[in-house]
Each structure stands twice: as structure tokens, then as C-alpha cells.
mmCIF file of C-alpha atoms in Angstrom:
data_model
loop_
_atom_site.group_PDB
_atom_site.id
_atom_site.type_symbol
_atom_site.label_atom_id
_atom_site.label_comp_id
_atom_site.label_asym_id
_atom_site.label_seq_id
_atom_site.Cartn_x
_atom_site.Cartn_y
_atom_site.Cartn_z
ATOM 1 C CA UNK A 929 0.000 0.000 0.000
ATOM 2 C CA UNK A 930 1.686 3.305 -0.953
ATOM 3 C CA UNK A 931 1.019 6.318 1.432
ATOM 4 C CA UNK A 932 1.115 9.884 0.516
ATOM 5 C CA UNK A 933 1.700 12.325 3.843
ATOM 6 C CA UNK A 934 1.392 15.779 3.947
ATOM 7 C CA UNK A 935 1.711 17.601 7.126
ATOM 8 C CA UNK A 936 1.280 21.118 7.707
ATOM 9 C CA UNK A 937 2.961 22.594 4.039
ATOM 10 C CA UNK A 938 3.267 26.103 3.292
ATOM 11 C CA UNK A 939 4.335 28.180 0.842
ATOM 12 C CA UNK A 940 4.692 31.615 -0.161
ATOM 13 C CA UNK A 941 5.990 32.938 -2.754
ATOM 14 C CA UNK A 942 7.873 36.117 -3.100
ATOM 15 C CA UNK A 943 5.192 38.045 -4.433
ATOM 16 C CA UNK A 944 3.648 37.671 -1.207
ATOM 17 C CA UNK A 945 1.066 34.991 -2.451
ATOM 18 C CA UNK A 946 0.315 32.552 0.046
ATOM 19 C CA UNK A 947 0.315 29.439 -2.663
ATOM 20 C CA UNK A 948 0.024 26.852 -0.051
ATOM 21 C CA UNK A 949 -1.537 27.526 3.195
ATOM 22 C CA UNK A 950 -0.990 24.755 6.286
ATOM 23 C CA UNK A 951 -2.258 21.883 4.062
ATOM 24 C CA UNK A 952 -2.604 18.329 5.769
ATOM 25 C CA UNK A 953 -3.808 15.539 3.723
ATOM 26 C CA UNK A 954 -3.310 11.394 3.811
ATOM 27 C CA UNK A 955 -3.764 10.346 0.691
ATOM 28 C CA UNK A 956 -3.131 6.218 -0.238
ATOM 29 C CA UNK A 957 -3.982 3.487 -3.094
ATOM 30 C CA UNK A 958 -6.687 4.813 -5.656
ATOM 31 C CA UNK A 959 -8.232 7.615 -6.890
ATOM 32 C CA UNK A 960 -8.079 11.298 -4.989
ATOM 33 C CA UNK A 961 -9.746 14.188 -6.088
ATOM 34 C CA UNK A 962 -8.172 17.478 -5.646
ATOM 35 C CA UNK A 963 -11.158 19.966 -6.736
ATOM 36 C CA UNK A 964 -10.808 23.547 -6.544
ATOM 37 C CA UNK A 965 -11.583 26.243 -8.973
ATOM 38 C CA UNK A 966 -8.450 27.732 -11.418
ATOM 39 C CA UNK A 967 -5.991 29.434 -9.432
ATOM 40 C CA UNK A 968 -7.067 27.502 -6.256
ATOM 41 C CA UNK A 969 -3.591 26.490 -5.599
ATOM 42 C CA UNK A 970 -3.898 22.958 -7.072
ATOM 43 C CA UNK A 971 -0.821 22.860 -9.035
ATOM 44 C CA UNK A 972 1.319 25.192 -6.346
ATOM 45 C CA UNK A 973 0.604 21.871 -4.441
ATOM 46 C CA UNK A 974 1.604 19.470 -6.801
ATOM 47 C CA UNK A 975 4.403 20.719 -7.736
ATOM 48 C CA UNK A 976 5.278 21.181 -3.574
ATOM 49 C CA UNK A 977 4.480 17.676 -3.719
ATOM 50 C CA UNK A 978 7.134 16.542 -6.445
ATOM 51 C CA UNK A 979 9.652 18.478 -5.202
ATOM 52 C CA UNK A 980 9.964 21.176 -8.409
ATOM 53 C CA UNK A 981 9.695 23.799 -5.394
ATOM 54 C CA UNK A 982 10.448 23.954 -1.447
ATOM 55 C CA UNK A 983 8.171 24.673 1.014
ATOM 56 C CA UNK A 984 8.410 27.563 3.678
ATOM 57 C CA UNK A 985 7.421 25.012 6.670
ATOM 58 C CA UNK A 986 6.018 21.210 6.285
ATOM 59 C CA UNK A 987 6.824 17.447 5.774
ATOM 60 C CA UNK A 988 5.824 15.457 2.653
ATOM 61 C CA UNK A 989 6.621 11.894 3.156
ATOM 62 C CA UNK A 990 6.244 9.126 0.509
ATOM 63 C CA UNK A 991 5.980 5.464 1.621
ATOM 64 C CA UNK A 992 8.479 6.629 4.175
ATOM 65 C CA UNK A 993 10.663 8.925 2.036
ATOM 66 C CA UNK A 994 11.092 12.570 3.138
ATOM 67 C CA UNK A 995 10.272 14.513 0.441
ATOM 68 C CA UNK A 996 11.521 17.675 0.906
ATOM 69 C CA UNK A 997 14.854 16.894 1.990
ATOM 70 C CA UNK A 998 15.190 13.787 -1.305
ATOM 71 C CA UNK A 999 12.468 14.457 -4.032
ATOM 72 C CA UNK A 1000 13.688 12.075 -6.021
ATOM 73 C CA UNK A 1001 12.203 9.732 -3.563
ATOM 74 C CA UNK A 1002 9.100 10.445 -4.746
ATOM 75 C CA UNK A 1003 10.063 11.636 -8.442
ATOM 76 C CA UNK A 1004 11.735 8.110 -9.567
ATOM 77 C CA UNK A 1005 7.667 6.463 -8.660
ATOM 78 C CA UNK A 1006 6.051 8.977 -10.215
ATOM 79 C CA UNK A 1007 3.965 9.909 -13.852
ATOM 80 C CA UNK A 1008 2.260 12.602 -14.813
ATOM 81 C CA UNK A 1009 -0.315 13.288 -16.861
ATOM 82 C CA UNK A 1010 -0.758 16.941 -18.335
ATOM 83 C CA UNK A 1011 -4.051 18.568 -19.406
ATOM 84 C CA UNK A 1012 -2.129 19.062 -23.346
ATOM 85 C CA UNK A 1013 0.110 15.862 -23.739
ATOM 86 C CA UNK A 1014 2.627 18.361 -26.256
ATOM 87 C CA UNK A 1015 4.055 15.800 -28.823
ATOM 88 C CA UNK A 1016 6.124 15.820 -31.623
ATOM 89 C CA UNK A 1017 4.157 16.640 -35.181
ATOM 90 C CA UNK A 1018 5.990 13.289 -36.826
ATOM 91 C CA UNK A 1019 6.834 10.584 -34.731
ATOM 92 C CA UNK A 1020 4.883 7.392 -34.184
ATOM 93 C CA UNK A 1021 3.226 6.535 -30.821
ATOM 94 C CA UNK A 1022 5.644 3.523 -30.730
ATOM 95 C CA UNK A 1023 8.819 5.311 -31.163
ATOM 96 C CA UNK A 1024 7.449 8.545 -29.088
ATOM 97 C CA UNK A 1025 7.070 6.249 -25.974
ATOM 98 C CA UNK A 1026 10.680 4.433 -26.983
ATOM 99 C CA UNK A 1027 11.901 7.939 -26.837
ATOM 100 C CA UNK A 1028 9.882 8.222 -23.385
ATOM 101 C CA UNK A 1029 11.106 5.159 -21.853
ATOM 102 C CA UNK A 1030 15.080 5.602 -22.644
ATOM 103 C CA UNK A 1031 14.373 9.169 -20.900
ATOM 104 C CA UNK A 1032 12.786 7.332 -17.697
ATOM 105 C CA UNK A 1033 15.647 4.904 -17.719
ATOM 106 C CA UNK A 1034 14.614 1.917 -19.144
ATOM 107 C CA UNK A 1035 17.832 0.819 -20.857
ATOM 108 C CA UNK A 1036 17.214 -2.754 -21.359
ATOM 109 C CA UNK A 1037 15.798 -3.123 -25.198
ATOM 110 C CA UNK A 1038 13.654 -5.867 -24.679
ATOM 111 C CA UNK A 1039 12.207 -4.918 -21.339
ATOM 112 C CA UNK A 1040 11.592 -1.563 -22.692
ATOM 113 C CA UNK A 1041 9.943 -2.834 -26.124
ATOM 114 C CA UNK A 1042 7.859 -5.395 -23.900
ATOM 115 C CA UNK A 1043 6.526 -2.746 -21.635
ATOM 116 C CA UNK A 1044 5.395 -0.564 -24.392
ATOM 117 C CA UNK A 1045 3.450 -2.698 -26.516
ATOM 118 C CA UNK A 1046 1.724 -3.791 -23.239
ATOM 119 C CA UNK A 1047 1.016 -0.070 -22.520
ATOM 120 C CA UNK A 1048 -0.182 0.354 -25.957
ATOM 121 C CA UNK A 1049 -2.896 -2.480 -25.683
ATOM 122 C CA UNK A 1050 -3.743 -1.473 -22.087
ATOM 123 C CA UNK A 1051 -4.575 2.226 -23.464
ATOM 124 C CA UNK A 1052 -6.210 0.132 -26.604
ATOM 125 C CA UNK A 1053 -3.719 2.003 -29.206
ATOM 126 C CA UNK A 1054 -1.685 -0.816 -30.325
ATOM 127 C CA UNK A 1055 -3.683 -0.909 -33.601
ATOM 128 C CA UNK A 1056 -2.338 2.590 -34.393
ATOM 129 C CA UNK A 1057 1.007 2.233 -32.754
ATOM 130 C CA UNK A 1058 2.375 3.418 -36.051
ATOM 131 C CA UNK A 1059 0.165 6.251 -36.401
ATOM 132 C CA UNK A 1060 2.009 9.945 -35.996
ATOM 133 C CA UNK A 1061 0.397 10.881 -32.671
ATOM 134 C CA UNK A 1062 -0.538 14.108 -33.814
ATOM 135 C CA UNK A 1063 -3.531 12.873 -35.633
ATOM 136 C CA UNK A 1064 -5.026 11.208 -32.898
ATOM 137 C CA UNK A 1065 -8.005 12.592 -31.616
ATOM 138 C CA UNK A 1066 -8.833 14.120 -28.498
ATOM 139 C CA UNK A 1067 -9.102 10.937 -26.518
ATOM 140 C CA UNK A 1068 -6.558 9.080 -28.435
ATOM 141 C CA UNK A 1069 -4.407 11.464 -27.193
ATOM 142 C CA UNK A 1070 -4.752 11.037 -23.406
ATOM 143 C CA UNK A 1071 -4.988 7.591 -23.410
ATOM 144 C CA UNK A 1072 -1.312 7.992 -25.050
ATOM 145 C CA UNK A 1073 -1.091 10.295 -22.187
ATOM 146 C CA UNK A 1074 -1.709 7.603 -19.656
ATOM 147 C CA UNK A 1075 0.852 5.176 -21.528
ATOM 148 C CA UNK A 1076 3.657 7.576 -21.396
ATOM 149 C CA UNK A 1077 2.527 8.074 -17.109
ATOM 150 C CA UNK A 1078 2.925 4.548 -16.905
ATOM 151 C CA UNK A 1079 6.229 3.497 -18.357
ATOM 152 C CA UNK A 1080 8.539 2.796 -15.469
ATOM 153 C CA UNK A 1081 5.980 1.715 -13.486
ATOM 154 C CA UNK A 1082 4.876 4.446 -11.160
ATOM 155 C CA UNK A 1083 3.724 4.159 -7.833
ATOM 156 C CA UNK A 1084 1.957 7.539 -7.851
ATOM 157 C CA UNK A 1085 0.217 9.530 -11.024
ATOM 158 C CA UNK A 1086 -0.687 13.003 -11.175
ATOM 159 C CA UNK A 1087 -3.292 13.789 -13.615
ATOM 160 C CA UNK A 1088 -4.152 17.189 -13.976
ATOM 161 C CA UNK A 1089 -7.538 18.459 -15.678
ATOM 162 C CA UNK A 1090 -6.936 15.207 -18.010
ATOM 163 C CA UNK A 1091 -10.737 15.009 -19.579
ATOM 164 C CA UNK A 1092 -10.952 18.642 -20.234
ATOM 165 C CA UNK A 1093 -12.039 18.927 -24.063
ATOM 166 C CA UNK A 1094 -13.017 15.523 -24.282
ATOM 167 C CA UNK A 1095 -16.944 14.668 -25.691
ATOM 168 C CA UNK A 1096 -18.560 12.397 -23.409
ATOM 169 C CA UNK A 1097 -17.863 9.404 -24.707
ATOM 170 C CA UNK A 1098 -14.757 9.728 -24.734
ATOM 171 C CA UNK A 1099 -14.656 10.704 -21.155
ATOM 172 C CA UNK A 1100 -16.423 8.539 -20.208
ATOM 173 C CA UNK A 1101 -13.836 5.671 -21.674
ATOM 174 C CA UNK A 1102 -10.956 7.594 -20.020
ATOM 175 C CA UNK A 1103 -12.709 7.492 -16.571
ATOM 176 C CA UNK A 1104 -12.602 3.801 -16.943
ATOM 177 C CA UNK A 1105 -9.230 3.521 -17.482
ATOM 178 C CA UNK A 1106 -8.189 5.986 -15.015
ATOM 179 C CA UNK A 1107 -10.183 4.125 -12.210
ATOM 180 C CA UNK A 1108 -8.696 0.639 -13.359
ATOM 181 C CA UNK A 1109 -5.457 2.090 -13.026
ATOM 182 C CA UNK A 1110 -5.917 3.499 -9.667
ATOM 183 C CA UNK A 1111 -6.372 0.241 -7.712
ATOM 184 C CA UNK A 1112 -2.615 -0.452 -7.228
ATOM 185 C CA UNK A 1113 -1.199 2.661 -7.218
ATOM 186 C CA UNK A 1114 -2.303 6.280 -6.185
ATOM 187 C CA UNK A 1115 -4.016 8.639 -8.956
ATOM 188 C CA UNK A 1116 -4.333 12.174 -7.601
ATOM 189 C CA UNK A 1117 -7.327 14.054 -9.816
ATOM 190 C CA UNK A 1118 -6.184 17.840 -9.740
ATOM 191 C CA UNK A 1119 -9.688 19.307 -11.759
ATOM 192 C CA UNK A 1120 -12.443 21.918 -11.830
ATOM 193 C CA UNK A 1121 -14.885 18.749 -12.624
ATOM 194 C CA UNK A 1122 -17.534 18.042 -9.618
ATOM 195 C CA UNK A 1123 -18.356 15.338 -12.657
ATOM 196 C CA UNK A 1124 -15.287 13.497 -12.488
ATOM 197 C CA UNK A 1125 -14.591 13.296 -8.882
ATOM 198 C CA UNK A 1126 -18.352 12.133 -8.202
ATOM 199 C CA UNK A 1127 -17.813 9.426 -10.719
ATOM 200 C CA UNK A 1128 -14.428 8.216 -9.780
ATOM 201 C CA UNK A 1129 -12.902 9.277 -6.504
ATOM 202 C CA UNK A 1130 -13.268 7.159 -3.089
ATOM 203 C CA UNK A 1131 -11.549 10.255 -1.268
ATOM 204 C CA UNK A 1132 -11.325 14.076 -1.775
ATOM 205 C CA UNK A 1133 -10.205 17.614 -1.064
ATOM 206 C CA UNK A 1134 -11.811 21.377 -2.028
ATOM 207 C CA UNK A 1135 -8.948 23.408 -2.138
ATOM 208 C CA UNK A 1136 -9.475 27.588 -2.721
ATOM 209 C CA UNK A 1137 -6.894 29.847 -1.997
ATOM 210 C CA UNK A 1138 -4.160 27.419 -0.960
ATOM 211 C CA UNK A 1139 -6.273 25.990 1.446
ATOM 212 C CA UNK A 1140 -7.815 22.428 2.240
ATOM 213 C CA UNK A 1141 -11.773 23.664 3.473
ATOM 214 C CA UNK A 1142 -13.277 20.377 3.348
ATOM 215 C CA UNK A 1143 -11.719 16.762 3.027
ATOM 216 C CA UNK A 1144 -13.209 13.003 2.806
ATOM 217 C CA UNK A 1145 -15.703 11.169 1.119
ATOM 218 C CA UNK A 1146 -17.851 12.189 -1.243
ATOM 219 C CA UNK A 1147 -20.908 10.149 -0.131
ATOM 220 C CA UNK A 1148 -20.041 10.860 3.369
ATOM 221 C CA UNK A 1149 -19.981 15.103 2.364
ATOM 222 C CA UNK A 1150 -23.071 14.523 0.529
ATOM 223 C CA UNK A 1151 -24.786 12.755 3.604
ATOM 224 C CA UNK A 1152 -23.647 15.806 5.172
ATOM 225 C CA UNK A 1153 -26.309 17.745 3.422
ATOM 226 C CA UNK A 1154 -29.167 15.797 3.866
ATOM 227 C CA UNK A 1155 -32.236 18.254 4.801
ATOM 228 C CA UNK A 1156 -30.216 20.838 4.206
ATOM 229 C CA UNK A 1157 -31.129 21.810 0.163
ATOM 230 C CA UNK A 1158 -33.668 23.513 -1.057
ATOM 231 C CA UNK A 1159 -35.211 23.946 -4.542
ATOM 232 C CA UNK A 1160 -36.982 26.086 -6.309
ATOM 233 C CA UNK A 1161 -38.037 28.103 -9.742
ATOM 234 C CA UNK A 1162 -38.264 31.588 -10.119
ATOM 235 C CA UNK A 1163 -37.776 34.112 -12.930
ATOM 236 C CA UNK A 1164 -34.103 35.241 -13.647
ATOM 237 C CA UNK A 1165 -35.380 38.721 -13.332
ATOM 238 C CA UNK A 1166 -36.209 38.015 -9.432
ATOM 239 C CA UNK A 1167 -32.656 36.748 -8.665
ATOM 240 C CA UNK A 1168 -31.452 39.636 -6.495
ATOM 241 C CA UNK A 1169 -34.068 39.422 -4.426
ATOM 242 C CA UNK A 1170 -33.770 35.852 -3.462
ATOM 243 C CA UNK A 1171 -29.385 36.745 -2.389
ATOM 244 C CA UNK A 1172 -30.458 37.172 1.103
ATOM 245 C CA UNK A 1173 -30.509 32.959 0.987
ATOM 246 C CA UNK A 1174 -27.394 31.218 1.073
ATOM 247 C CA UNK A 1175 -27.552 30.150 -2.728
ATOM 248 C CA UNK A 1176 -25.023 27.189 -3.706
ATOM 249 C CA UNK A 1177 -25.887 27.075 -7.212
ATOM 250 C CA UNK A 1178 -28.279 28.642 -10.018
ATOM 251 C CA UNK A 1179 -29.242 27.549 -13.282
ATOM 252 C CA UNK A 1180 -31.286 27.960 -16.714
ATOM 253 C CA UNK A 1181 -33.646 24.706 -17.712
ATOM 254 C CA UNK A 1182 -35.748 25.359 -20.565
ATOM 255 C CA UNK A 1183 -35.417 29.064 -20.226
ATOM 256 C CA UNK A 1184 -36.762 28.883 -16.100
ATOM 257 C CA UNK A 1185 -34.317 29.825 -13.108
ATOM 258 C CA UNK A 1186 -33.348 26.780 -11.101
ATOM 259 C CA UNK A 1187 -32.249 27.966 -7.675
ATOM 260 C CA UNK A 1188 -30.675 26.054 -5.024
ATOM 261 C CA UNK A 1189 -30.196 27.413 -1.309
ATOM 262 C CA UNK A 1190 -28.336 25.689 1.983
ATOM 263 C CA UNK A 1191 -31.039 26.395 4.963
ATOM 264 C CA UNK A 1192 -31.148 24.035 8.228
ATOM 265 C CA UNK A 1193 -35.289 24.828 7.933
ATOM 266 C CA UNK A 1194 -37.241 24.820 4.538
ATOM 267 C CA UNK A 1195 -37.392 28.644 3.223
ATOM 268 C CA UNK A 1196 -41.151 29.908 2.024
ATOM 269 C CA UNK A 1197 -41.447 28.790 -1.360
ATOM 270 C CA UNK A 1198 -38.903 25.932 -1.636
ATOM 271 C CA UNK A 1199 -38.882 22.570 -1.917
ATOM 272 C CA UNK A 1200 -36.550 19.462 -0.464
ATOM 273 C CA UNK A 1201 -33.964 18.634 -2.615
ATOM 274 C CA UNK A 1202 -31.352 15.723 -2.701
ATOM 275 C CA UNK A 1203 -27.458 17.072 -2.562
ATOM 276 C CA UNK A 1204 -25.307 16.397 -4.740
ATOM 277 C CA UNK A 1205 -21.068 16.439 -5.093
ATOM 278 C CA UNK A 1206 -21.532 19.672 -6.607
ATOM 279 C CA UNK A 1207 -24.066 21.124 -3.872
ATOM 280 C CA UNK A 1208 -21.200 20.086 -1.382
ATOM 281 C CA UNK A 1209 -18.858 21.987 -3.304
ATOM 282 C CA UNK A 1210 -20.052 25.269 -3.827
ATOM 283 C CA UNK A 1211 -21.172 25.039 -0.384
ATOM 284 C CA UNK A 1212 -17.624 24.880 0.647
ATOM 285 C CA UNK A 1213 -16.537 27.596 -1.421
ATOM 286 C CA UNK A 1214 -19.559 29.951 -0.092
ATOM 287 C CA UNK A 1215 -19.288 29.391 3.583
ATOM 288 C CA UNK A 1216 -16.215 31.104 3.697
#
């Protein structure tokens, strides 16, 4: 079982920007979601995490390792998997991951070769293994993502925003592979999504501002809620008058205001209404 440990890490930066702000978080095998909206300090973190950058005060242990004091304790285990997997406009998705895999260290030919075409069919490619990767499409293109994360055989993969741009379908494919992935190793889901941490992580964090506000399970955080939503429709016009509520979310179906408000009693007007990831969310975000 690998074990992630963060304890206490901060960071700020020059600027004065508190990046990373007294974060604590246990993270082990499978998928973790770190949700928080852009500039939340999501990738300050991860790159804390990796060692690309020191913290002002904190530990970061891996399976034991020290982090900050040896990154590459944690660096030689580790993929990553970018938003935009940049690749080279002519070369094959066979002799792009050769490329890969000499760079990781894999210096034995047949080990190397062996591992790749077993990537390849994992990330169902090998039928285009000769194919310039540039002309893949959107989802052809992370699931090369996830091969390239993989060589070496990483004991922890950072995946940031990796289904953004990608139709559903396609997604939804990538989810799957992601989550079959995730049962041996830990997958840490840096995103904006609500929709891909409700649909794949056991564990979570909201991050905003460099902070952790809320951490655990999503079913548990959405238990959390329970009598605690309320519903209802109203004209868009009539939306200021309704910001005395503690509203979590708003939104157009078929032309009609949807409103949703946090209240321990039922408001005048509203009805019960079942959270949701994304209710628990917002409601982070708000009640600060």
C-alpha cells in the first residue's frame, strides 16, 4: 500500500502569495480528487508535492521517504499526466514512448519494447502504434497520455484536468481507465470537474486559496447535506431578491431559473432537494 503524507505545508511565494496555506492531507492506493476552482492552488501543491519547489514550513513523506529533503524519492515512482500531452508533429506513438522510456531509464531493449506494446494495448492504441500521434483525436491522445505516465511503473500519477475537451464518450472511456489504473497505485485528480470526482474518486479535497476547506468522502460530504437543500423556480429577473438565501448554485432549464439554497429549515417557497457532489462543493466555497 503506498502512502502519501502531507503535514502542515506552506508556501509563499515572493510576491507575497500565500500558494500553499498549512495543508494536511493522507492520501493512499486509488483515486483522490483534488477539486478547486483555477488558481485555487492545485498545481502550487503538486508541484510542492514533487519536489519542483520547497516549502516555507512542512513534511511530505512518501511510503516513508522525506520529500523535501530527497524528491527524487518520490520523483523516480512517479507519472504525470498533463491537461495538453505536447508531442512531436511526426513521430509514431511507438517510437514517441521508446523515446519516453530511454528518458525514464529503461535501458534494457527488450524490457523496454515489452513494456510498451503492453502499454499500448492497455490504453487500446496498439492498432495505431504506427500512427504519428498528432492525428489522434482528443481521446486518443490522453490515453497515449496515460501510456507515457505509466512506463517505469509508477507508484503515484498526477493527472491534472486530463478530460478537459473531451466529448462524453470519450470521457467517459478515459474514466474507466483511469479508475482501473488506480487500484494499485495512487491517482491524484487535480480538476475543476464536480463530474469526475463524483464518478471516480473514493476520497477528496476542495482546495481555494491554498487551502484544504473540506476533506473526505464524497458520499459521506453529501450525507452531510441531507435536509439541508432547497429547490426552487423563479424568474431570472427576481434573482437579487432571493441573495439574502445562502444560494449554492443557479441555473437555466428550458429558459426557467433553477435555484438552489443551503437552509437548516425549509425557506417559504422551496422545496426538499437531494445534494449532490456539486451542492457540497459550492457550499464549501460559499461558507467562507
Amino acid at each position: 500500500m503506498n502512502q502519501l503524507s502531507i503535514n502542515q505545508l506552506s508556501l509563499t511565494y515572493k510576491s507575497g502569495i500565500k500558494a500553499v496555506d498549512n495543508i494536511s492531507l493522507e492520501i493512499t492506493n486509488g483515486m483522490f480528487g483534488l477539486l478547486g476552482p483555477n488558481g485555487a492552488g492545485k498545481s502550487s501543491l503538486m508541484k510542492t508535492v514533487v519536489g519542483l519547489q520547497k516549502p516555507g514550513t512542512g513534511d511530505i513523506f512518501f511510503n516513508g521517504t522525506d520529500v523535501v529533503k530527497n524528491p527524487m524519492g518520490i520523483r523516480k515512482h512517479l507519472g504525470y499526466l498533463p491537461q495538453d500531452f505536447g508531442v512531436y508533429s511526426k513521430v509514431s506513438a511507438y517510437d514517441l514512448l521508446q523515446h519516453l522510456a530511454v528518458l525514464k531509464g529503461i535501458t534494457d531493449a527488450a524490457a523496454r519494447r515489452q513494456q510498451i506494446m503492453g502499454l499500448l494495448e492497455k490504453v487500446n492504441l496498439l492498432p495505431v502504434r504506427n500512427r504519428e500521434v498528432h492525428t489522434f483525436s482528443g481521446g486518443m491522445k490522453q490515453r497515449f497520455g496515460v501510456a507515457q505516465a505509466l512506463l517505469g511503473n509508477p507508484q503515484i500519477i498526477i493527472a491534472d484536468e486530463p478530460t478537459a475537451g473531451l466529448d462524453p464518450e470519450e470521457r467517459n472511456r478515459f474514466n474507466t481507465l483511469l479508475s482501473e489504473i488506480s487500484e494499485n497505485i495512487i491517482v491524484i485528480l487535480s480538476t475543476h470537474l464536480v463530474e469526475d470526482v463524483r464518478n471516480l474518486c473514493a476520497q477528496m479535497a476542495v482546495i481555494h486559496k491554498g487551502a484544504v476547506l473540506a476533506a473526505g468522502n464524497p458520499s459521506a460530504m453529501i450525507k452531510a447535506l441531507e435536509g439541508k437543500i432547497w429547490t426552487r423556480k423563479i424568474q431570472v429577473s427576481e434573482l437579487p431578491d432571493y441573495q439574502h438565501y445562502r444560494i449554492i448554485s443557479n441555473q437555466l432549464v428550458e429558459k426557467e431559473m433553477h435555484i438552489s439554497v443551503y437552509a437548516d429549515t425549509q425557506p417559504d417557497g422551496f422545496y426538499a432537494s437531494a445534494p449532490i457532489l456539486e451542492h457540497v462543493y459550492f457550499h464549501t466555497l460559499y461558507r467562507q
